[in-house]
Short mmCIF file of C-alpha atoms in Angstrom, two decimals:
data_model
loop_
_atom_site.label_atom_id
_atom_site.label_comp_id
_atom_site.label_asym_id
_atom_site.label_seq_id
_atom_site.Cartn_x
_atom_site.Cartn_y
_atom_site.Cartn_z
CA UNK A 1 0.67 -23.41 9.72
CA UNK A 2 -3.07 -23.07 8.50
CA UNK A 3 -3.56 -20.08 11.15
CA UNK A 4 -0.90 -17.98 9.82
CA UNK A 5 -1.92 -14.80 9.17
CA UNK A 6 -0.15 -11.33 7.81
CA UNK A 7 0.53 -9.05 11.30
CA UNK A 8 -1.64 -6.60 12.95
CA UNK A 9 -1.22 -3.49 10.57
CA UNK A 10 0.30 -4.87 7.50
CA UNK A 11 -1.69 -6.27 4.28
CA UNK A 12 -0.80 -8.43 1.28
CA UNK A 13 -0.64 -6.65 -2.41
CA UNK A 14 -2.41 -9.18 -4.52
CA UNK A 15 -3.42 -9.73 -8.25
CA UNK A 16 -5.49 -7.92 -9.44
CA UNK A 17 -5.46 -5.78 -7.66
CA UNK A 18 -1.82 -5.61 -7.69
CA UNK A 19 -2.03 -4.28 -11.14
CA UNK A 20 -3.82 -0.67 -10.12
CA UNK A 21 -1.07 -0.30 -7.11
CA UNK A 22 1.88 -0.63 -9.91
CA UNK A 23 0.33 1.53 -11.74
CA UNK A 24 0.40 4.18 -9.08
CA UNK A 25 3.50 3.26 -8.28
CA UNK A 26 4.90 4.31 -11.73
CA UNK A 27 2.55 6.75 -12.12
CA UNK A 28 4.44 8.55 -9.33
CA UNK A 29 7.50 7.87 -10.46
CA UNK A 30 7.72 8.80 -13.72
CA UNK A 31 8.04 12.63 -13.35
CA UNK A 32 11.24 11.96 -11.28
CA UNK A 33 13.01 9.84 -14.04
CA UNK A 34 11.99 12.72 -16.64
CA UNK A 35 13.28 15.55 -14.29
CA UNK A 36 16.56 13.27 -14.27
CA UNK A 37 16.44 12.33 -10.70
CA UNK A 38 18.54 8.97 -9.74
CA UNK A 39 17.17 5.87 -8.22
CA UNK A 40 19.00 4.78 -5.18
CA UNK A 41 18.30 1.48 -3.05
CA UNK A 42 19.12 1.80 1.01
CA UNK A 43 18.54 -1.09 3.44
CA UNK A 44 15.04 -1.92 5.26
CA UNK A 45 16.92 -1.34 8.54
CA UNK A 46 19.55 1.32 9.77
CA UNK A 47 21.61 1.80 12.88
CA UNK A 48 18.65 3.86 15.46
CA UNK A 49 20.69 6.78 15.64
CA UNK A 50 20.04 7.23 11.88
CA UNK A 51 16.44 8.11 13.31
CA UNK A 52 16.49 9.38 16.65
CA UNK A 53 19.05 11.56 14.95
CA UNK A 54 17.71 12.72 11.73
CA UNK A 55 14.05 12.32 12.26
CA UNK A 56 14.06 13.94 15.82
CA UNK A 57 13.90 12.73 19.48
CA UNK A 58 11.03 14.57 19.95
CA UNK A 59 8.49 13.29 17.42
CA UNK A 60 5.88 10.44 18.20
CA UNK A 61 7.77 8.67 15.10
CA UNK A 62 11.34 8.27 17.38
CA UNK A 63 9.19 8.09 20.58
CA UNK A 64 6.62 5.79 19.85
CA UNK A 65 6.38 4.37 16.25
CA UNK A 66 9.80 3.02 15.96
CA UNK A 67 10.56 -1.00 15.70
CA UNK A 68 13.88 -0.90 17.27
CA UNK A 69 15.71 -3.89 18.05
CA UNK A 70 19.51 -5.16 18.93
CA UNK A 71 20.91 -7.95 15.99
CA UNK A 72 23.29 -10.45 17.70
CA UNK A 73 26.48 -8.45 17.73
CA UNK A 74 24.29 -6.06 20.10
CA UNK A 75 23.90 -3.15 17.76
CA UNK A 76 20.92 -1.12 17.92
CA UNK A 77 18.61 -0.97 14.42
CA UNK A 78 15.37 -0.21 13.32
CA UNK A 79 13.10 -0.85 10.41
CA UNK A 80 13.18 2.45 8.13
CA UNK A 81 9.83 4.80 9.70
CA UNK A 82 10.35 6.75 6.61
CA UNK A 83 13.33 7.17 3.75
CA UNK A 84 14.53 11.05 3.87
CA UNK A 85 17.37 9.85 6.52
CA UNK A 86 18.03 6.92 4.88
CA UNK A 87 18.89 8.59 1.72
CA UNK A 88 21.13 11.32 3.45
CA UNK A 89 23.04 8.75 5.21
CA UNK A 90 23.98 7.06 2.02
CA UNK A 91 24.65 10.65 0.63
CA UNK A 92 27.02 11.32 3.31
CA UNK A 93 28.61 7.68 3.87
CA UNK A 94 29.58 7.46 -0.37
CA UNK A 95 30.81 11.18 -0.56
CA UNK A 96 28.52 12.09 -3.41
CA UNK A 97 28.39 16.16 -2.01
CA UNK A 98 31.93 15.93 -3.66
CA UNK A 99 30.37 15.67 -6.72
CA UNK A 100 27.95 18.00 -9.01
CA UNK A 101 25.58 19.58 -7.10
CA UNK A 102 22.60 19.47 -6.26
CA UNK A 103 22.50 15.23 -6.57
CA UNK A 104 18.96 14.12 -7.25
CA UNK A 105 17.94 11.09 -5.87
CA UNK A 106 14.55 8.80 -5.58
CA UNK A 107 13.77 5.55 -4.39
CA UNK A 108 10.19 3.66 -3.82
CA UNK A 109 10.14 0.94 -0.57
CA UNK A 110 7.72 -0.06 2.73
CA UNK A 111 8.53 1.92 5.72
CA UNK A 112 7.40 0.79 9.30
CA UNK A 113 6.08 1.84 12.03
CA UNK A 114 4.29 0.86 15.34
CA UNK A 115 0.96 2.36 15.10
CA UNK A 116 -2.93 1.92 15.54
CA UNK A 117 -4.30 0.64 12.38
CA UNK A 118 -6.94 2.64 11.14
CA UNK A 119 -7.98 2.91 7.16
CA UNK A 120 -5.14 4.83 5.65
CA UNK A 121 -2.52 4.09 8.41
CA UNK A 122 -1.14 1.18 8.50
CA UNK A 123 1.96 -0.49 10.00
CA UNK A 124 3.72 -1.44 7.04
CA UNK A 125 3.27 1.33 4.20
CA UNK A 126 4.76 1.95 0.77
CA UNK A 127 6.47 5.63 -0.06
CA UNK A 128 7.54 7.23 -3.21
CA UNK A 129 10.48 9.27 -1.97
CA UNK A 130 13.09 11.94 -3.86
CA UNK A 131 15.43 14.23 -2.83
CA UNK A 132 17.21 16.80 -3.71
CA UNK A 133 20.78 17.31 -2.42
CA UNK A 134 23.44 20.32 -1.99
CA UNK A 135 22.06 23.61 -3.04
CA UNK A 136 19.73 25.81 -1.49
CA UNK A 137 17.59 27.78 -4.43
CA UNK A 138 13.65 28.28 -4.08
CA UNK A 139 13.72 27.30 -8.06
CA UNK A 140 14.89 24.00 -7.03
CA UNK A 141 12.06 23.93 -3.92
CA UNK A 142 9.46 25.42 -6.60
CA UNK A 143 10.58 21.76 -9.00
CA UNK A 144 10.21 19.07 -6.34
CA UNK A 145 7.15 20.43 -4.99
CA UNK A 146 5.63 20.70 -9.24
CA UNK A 147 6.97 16.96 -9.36
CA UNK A 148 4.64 15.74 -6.85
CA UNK A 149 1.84 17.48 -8.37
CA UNK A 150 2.41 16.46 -11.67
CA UNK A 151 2.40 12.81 -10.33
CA UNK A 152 -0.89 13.00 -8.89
CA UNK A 153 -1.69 15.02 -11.86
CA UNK A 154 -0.72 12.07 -14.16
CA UNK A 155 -2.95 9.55 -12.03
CA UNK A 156 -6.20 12.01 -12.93
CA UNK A 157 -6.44 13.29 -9.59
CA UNK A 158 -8.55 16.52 -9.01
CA UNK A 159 -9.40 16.50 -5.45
CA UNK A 160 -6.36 17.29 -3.97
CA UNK A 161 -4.26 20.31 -2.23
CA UNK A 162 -1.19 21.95 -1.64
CA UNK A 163 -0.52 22.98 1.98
CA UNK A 164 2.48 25.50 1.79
CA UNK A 165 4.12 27.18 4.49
CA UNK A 166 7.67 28.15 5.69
CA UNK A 167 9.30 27.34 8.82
CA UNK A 168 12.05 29.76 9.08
CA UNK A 169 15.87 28.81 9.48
CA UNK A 170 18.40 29.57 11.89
CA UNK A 171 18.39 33.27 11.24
CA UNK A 172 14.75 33.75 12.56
CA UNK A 173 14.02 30.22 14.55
CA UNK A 174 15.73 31.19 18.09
CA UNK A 175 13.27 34.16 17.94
CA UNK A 176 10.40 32.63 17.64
CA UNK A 177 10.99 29.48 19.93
CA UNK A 178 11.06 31.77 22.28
CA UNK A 179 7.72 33.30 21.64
CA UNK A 180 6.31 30.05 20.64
CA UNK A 181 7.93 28.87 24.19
CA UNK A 182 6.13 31.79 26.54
CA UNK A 183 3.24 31.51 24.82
CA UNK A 184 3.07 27.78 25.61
CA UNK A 185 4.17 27.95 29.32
CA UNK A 186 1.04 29.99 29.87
CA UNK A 187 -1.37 26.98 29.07
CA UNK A 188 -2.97 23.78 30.29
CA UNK A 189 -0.61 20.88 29.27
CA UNK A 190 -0.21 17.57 30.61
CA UNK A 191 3.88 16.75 31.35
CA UNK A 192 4.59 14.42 28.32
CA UNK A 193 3.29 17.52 26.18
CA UNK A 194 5.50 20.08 28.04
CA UNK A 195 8.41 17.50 27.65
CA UNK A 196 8.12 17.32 23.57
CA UNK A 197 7.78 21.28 24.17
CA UNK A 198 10.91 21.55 26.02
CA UNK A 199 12.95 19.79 23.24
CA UNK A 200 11.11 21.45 20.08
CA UNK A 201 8.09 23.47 20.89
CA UNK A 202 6.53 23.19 17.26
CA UNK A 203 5.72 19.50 17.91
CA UNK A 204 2.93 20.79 20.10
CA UNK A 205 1.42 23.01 16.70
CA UNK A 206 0.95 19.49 15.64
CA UNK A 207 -1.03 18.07 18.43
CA UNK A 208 -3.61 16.51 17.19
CA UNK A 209 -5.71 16.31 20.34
CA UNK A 210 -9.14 18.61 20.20
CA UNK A 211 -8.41 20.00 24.11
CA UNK A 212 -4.57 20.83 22.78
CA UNK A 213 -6.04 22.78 19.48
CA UNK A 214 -8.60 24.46 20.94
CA UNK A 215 -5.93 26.67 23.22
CA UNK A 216 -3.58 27.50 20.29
CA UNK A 217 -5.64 29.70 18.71
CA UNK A 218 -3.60 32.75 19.17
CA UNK A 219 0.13 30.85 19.07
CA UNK A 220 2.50 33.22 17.46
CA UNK A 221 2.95 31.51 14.17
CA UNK A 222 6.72 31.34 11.81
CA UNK A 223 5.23 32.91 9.01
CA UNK A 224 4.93 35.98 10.39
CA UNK A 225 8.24 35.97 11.83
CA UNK A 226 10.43 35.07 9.29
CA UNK A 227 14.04 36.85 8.94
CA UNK A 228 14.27 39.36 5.59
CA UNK A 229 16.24 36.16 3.61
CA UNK A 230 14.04 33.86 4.59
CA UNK A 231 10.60 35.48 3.51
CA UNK A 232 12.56 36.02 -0.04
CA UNK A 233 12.94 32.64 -0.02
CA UNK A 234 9.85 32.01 0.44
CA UNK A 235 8.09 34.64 -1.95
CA UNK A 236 10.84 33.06 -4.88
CA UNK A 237 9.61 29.82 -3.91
CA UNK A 238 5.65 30.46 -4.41
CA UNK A 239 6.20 32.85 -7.49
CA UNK A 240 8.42 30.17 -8.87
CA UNK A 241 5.45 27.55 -8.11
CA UNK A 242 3.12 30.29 -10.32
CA UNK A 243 5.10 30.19 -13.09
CA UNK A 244 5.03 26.55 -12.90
CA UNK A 245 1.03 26.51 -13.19
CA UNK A 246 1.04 25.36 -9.34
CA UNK A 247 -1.60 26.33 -6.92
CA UNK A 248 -1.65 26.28 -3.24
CA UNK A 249 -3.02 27.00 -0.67
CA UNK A 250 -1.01 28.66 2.08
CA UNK A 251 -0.93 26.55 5.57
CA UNK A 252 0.37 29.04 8.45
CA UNK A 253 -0.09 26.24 11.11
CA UNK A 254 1.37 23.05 9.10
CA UNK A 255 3.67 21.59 10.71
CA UNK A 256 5.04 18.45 9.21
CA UNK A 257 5.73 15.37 11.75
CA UNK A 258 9.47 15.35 11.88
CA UNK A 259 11.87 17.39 13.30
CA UNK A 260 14.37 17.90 10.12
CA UNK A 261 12.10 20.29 7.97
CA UNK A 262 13.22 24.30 7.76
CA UNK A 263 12.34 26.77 5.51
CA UNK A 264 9.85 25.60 2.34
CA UNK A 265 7.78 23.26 3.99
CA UNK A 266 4.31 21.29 2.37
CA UNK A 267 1.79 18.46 2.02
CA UNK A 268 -0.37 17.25 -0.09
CA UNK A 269 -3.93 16.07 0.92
CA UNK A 270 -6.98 14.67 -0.44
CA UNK A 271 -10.72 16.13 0.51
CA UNK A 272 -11.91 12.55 -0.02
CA UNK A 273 -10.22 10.56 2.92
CA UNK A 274 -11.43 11.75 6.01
CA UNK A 275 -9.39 12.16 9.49
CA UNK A 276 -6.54 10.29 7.18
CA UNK A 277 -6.02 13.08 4.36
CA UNK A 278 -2.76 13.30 4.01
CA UNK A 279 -0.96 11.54 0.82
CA UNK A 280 2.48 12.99 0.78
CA UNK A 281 4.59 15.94 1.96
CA UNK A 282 8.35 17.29 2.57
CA UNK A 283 9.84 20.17 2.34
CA UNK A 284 13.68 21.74 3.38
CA UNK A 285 16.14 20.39 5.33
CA UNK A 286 18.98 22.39 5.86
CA UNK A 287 20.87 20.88 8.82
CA UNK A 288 20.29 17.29 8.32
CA UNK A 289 23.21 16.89 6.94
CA UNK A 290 25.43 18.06 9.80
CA UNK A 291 22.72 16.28 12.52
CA UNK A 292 24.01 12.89 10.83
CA UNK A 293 28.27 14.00 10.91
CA UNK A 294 28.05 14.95 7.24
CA UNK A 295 28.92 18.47 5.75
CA UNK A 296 26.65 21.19 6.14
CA UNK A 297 24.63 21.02 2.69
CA UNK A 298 21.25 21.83 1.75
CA UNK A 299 18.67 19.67 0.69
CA UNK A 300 14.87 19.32 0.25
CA UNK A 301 12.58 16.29 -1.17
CA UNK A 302 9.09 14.78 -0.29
CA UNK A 303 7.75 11.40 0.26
CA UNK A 304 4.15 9.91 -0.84
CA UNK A 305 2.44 6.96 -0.06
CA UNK A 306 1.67 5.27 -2.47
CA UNK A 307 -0.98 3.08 -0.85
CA UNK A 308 -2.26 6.52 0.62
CA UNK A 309 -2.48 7.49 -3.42
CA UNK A 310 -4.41 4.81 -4.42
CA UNK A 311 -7.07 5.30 -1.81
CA UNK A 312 -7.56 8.73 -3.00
CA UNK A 313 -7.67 7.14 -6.63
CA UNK A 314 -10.26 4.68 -5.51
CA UNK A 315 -12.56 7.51 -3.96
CA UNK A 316 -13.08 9.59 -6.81
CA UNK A 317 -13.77 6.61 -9.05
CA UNK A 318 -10.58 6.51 -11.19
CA UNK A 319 -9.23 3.42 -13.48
CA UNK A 320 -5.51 3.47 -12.44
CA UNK A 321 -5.31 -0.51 -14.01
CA UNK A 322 -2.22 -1.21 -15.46
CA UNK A 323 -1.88 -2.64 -18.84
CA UNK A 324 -3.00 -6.35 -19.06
CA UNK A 325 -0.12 -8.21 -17.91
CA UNK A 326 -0.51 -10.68 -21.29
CA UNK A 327 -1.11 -9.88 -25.09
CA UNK A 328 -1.09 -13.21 -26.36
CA UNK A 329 -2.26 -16.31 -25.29
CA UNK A 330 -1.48 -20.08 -26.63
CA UNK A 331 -3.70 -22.40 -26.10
CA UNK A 332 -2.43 -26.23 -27.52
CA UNK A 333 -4.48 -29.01 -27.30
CA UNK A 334 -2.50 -32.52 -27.06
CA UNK A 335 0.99 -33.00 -26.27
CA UNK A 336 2.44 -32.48 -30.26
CA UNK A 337 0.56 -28.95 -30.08
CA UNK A 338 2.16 -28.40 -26.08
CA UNK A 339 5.97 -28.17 -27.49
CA UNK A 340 4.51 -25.68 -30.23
CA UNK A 341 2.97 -23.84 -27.80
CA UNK A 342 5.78 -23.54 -25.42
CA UNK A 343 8.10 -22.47 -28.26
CA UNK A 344 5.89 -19.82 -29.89
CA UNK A 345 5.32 -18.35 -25.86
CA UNK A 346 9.22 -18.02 -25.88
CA UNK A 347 9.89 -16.54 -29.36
CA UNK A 348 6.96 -14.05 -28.18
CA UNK A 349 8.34 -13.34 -24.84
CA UNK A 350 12.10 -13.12 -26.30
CA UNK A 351 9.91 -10.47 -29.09
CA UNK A 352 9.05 -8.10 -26.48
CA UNK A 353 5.40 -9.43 -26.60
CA UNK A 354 3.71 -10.50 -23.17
CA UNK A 355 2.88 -13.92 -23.75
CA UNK A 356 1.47 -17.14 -21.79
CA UNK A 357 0.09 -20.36 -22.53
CA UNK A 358 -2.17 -22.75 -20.52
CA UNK A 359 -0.69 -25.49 -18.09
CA UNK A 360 -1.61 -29.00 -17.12
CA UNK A 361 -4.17 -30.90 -18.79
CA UNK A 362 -6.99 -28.71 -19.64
CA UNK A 363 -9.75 -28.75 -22.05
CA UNK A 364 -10.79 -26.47 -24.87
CA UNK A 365 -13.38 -25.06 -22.26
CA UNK A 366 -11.37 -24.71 -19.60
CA UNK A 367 -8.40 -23.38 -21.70
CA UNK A 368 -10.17 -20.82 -23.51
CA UNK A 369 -11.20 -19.55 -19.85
CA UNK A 370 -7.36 -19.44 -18.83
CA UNK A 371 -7.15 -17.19 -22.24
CA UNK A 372 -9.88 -14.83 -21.23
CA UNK A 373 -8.93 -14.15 -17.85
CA UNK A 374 -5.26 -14.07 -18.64
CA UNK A 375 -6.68 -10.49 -20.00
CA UNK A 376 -4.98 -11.02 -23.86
CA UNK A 377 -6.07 -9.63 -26.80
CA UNK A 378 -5.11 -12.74 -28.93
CA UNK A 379 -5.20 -16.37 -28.50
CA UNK A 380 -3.84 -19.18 -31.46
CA UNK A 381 -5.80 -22.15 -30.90
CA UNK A 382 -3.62 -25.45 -32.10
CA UNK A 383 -5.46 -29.04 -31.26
CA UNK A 384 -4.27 -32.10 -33.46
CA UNK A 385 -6.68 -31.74 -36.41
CA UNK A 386 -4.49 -28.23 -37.15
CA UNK A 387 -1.31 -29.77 -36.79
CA UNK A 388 -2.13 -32.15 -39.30
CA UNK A 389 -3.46 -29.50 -41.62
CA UNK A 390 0.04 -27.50 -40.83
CA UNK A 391 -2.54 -24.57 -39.03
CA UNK A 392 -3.19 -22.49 -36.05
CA UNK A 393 -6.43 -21.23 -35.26
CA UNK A 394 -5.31 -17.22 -34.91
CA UNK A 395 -8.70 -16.08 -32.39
CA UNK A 396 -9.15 -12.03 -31.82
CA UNK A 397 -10.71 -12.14 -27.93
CA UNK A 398 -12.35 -9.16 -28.04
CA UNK A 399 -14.64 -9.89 -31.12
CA UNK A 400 -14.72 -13.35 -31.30
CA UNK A 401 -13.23 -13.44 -34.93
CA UNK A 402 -10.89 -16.06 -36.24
CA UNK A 403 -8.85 -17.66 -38.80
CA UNK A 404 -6.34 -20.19 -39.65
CA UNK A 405 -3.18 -19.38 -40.17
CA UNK A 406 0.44 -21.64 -41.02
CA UNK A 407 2.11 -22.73 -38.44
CA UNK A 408 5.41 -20.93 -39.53
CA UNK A 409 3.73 -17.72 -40.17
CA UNK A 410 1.95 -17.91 -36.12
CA UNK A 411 4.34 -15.79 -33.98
CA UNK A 412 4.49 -13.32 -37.29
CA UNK A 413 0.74 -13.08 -37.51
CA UNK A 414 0.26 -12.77 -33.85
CA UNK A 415 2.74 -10.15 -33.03
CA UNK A 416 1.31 -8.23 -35.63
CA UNK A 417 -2.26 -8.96 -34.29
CA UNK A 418 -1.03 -7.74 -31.03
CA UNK A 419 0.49 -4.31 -32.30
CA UNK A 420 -2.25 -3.81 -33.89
CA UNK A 421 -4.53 -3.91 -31.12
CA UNK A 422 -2.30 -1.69 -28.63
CA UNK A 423 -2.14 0.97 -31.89
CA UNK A 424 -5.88 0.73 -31.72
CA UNK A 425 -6.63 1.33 -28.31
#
């Protein structure tokens, strides 16, 4: 049992450092719960054709990156790659396009998939996610995209971008594939890459390989081929994003790594994380919907990693910590001044006020170390000598200043010590 170890790919979120990744967690959050977006929980695993479906046979993700497996009843499921499909299956399976439209949803959970670890990829991987269900209007585009900048926003970030781009819809797609399609035919590509071409031709935009780039440098491009409604779309979309206070800059050649996204189409990425830039993106999806049996409805949303986020936090020196996990700290000192303890801890806890006290026999010394690291402002010292003068010993951590106070006025003096000091601060 001693040589267990986490798998290849996957890491363990750990105090402290726990604290700054729940902080960026709720950091990215929060501008989804004010815009009125719903939180929604879907399982860890679906069936595979959830994926291979909705993502897109042709993507490395479905062709490579998937942990696929059959349960004992012989069903095929995999662990979630990412949480877009997820999301629309539970929009289709509990009917809620019968409702007000569009329904805004978000959810935060680890997605999974099968590749080679590297800093900032990783096998198991945490993602913000929100979506935004049933009606197609470039205002609504222009708000999820101004959500996911005001997150990183929110964190302090600075170094980051907004790729935008369109890519088109069924009115001006079929046109282009087959442009995109000659053009392609007439290069140097090995058969797996003329395979992915053969079922959607933009996967090869998104080769990453150096001999693959460096022949696509005259490859028609969607943006300059968009129908007349879609390129209105489009120019509501990034005049919508102007009003909003939202720069970006415009990204002819993204292409984002699943098959779903039409139309409004973006990512975010970082100038401070190398080969690995890439924090979060989305865009449209207008036919995911019907791909997975459900009605033919609209929809657009992003997803960011979080522990993408808080690697672009780390590099340009931010403090993301969230608040100390305890105010106030008890520290007794014999077994008459342990029941206090425990009792004041719970009428501070039960007050709203994040309390602890010290556990198993400890000395002053070693007690008052518990306090410090604990990361309280306040401490109430109580050893014997106060008991039997009816006293606590009310300590403020941060200056070193203290005073006794009764023992039936402690949890009032202390909860007022500890407002106090978040007022201050």
């Amino acid at each position: 049992m001693s040589g267990l170890t986490a798998p290849k790919g996957t890491f363990d979120v750990l105090p402290p450092d726990s604290a700054r990744f729940l902080a960026v967690r709720d950091t990215l959050t929060a501008p989804l719960r004010r815009a009125g977006y719903g939180y929604v929980e879907t399982p860890v695993f679906e069936e595979t054709a959830v994926f291979s479906r909705g993502v897109g046979e042709s993507t490395d993700v479905v062709t490579k990156e998937m942990y696929t497996f059959d349960d004992r009843g012989g069903r095929s499921l995999t662990l979630r790659p990412e949480l877009t499909a997820g999301l629309m299956r539970a929009f289709i399976e509990h009917r809620l396009y019968s409702g007000s439209l569009p329904v805004k949803l978000w959810t935060v959970g680890s997605a999974f998939r099968y590749e080679r670890p590297q800093a900032g990829r990783y096998r198991h991987f945490t993602q913000v996610d929100m979506e935004a269900l049933g009606v197609d209007d470039p205002a609504l585009d222009a708000e999820v995209v101004a959500l996911g900048v005001q997150g990183f926003r929110d964190l302090g970030l600075t170094d980051f971008e907004l790729l935008l781009t369109s890519l088109g819809d069924a009115t001006c797609r079929p046109q282009y594939r087959e442009l995109l399609v000659a053009y392609l035919e007439k290069l140097d590509l090995d058969e797996e890459t003329r395979r992915r071409a053969a079922i959607n031709p933009l996967r090869v935009l998104d080769d990453k390989r150096p001999e693959v780039q460096a022949q696509l440098d005259e490859a028609p491009l969607m943006v300059d081929h968009l129908s007349d409604s879609t390129k209105a779309h489009y120019d509501a979309v990034r005049q919508h994003l102007t009003d909003l206070g939202v720069t970006w800059t415009e990204a002819p050649r993204l292409v984002r790594g699943l098959d779903y996204y039409t139309k409004t189409t973006f990512e975010f990425v970082h100038n401070g994380l190398g080969a690995q830039s890439a924090i979060g993106g989305g865009g449209r999806y207008d036919g995911l919907s019907a791909a997975l049996g459900g009605p033919d409805v609209s929809g657009i949303g992003y997803a960011v990693g979080v522990d993408r986020t808080l690697l672009a936090v780390q590099a340009e020196g931010l403090d993301v910590a969230a608040a100390a996990g305890v105010q106030a700290f008890v520290v007794p000192l014999g077994a008459e001044a342990k029941r206090l303890a425990v009792r004041l801890v719970g009428q501070l806890r039960s007050a709203g006020v994040a309390a602890d006290t010290v556990y198993g026999d400890r000395g002053l010394k070693g007690a008052m170390k518990a306090a410090d690291r604990s990361g309280a402002s306040h401490a109430v010292v109580v050893g014997e000598r106060d008991l039997a003068d009816g006293v606590g010993q009310l300590k403020d951590l941060r200056t070193g200043e203290q005073r006794a106070v009764p023992v039936g006025d402690l949890f009032e003096a202390l909860r007022t010590a500890v407002a106090q000091g978040v007022v201050e601060n």
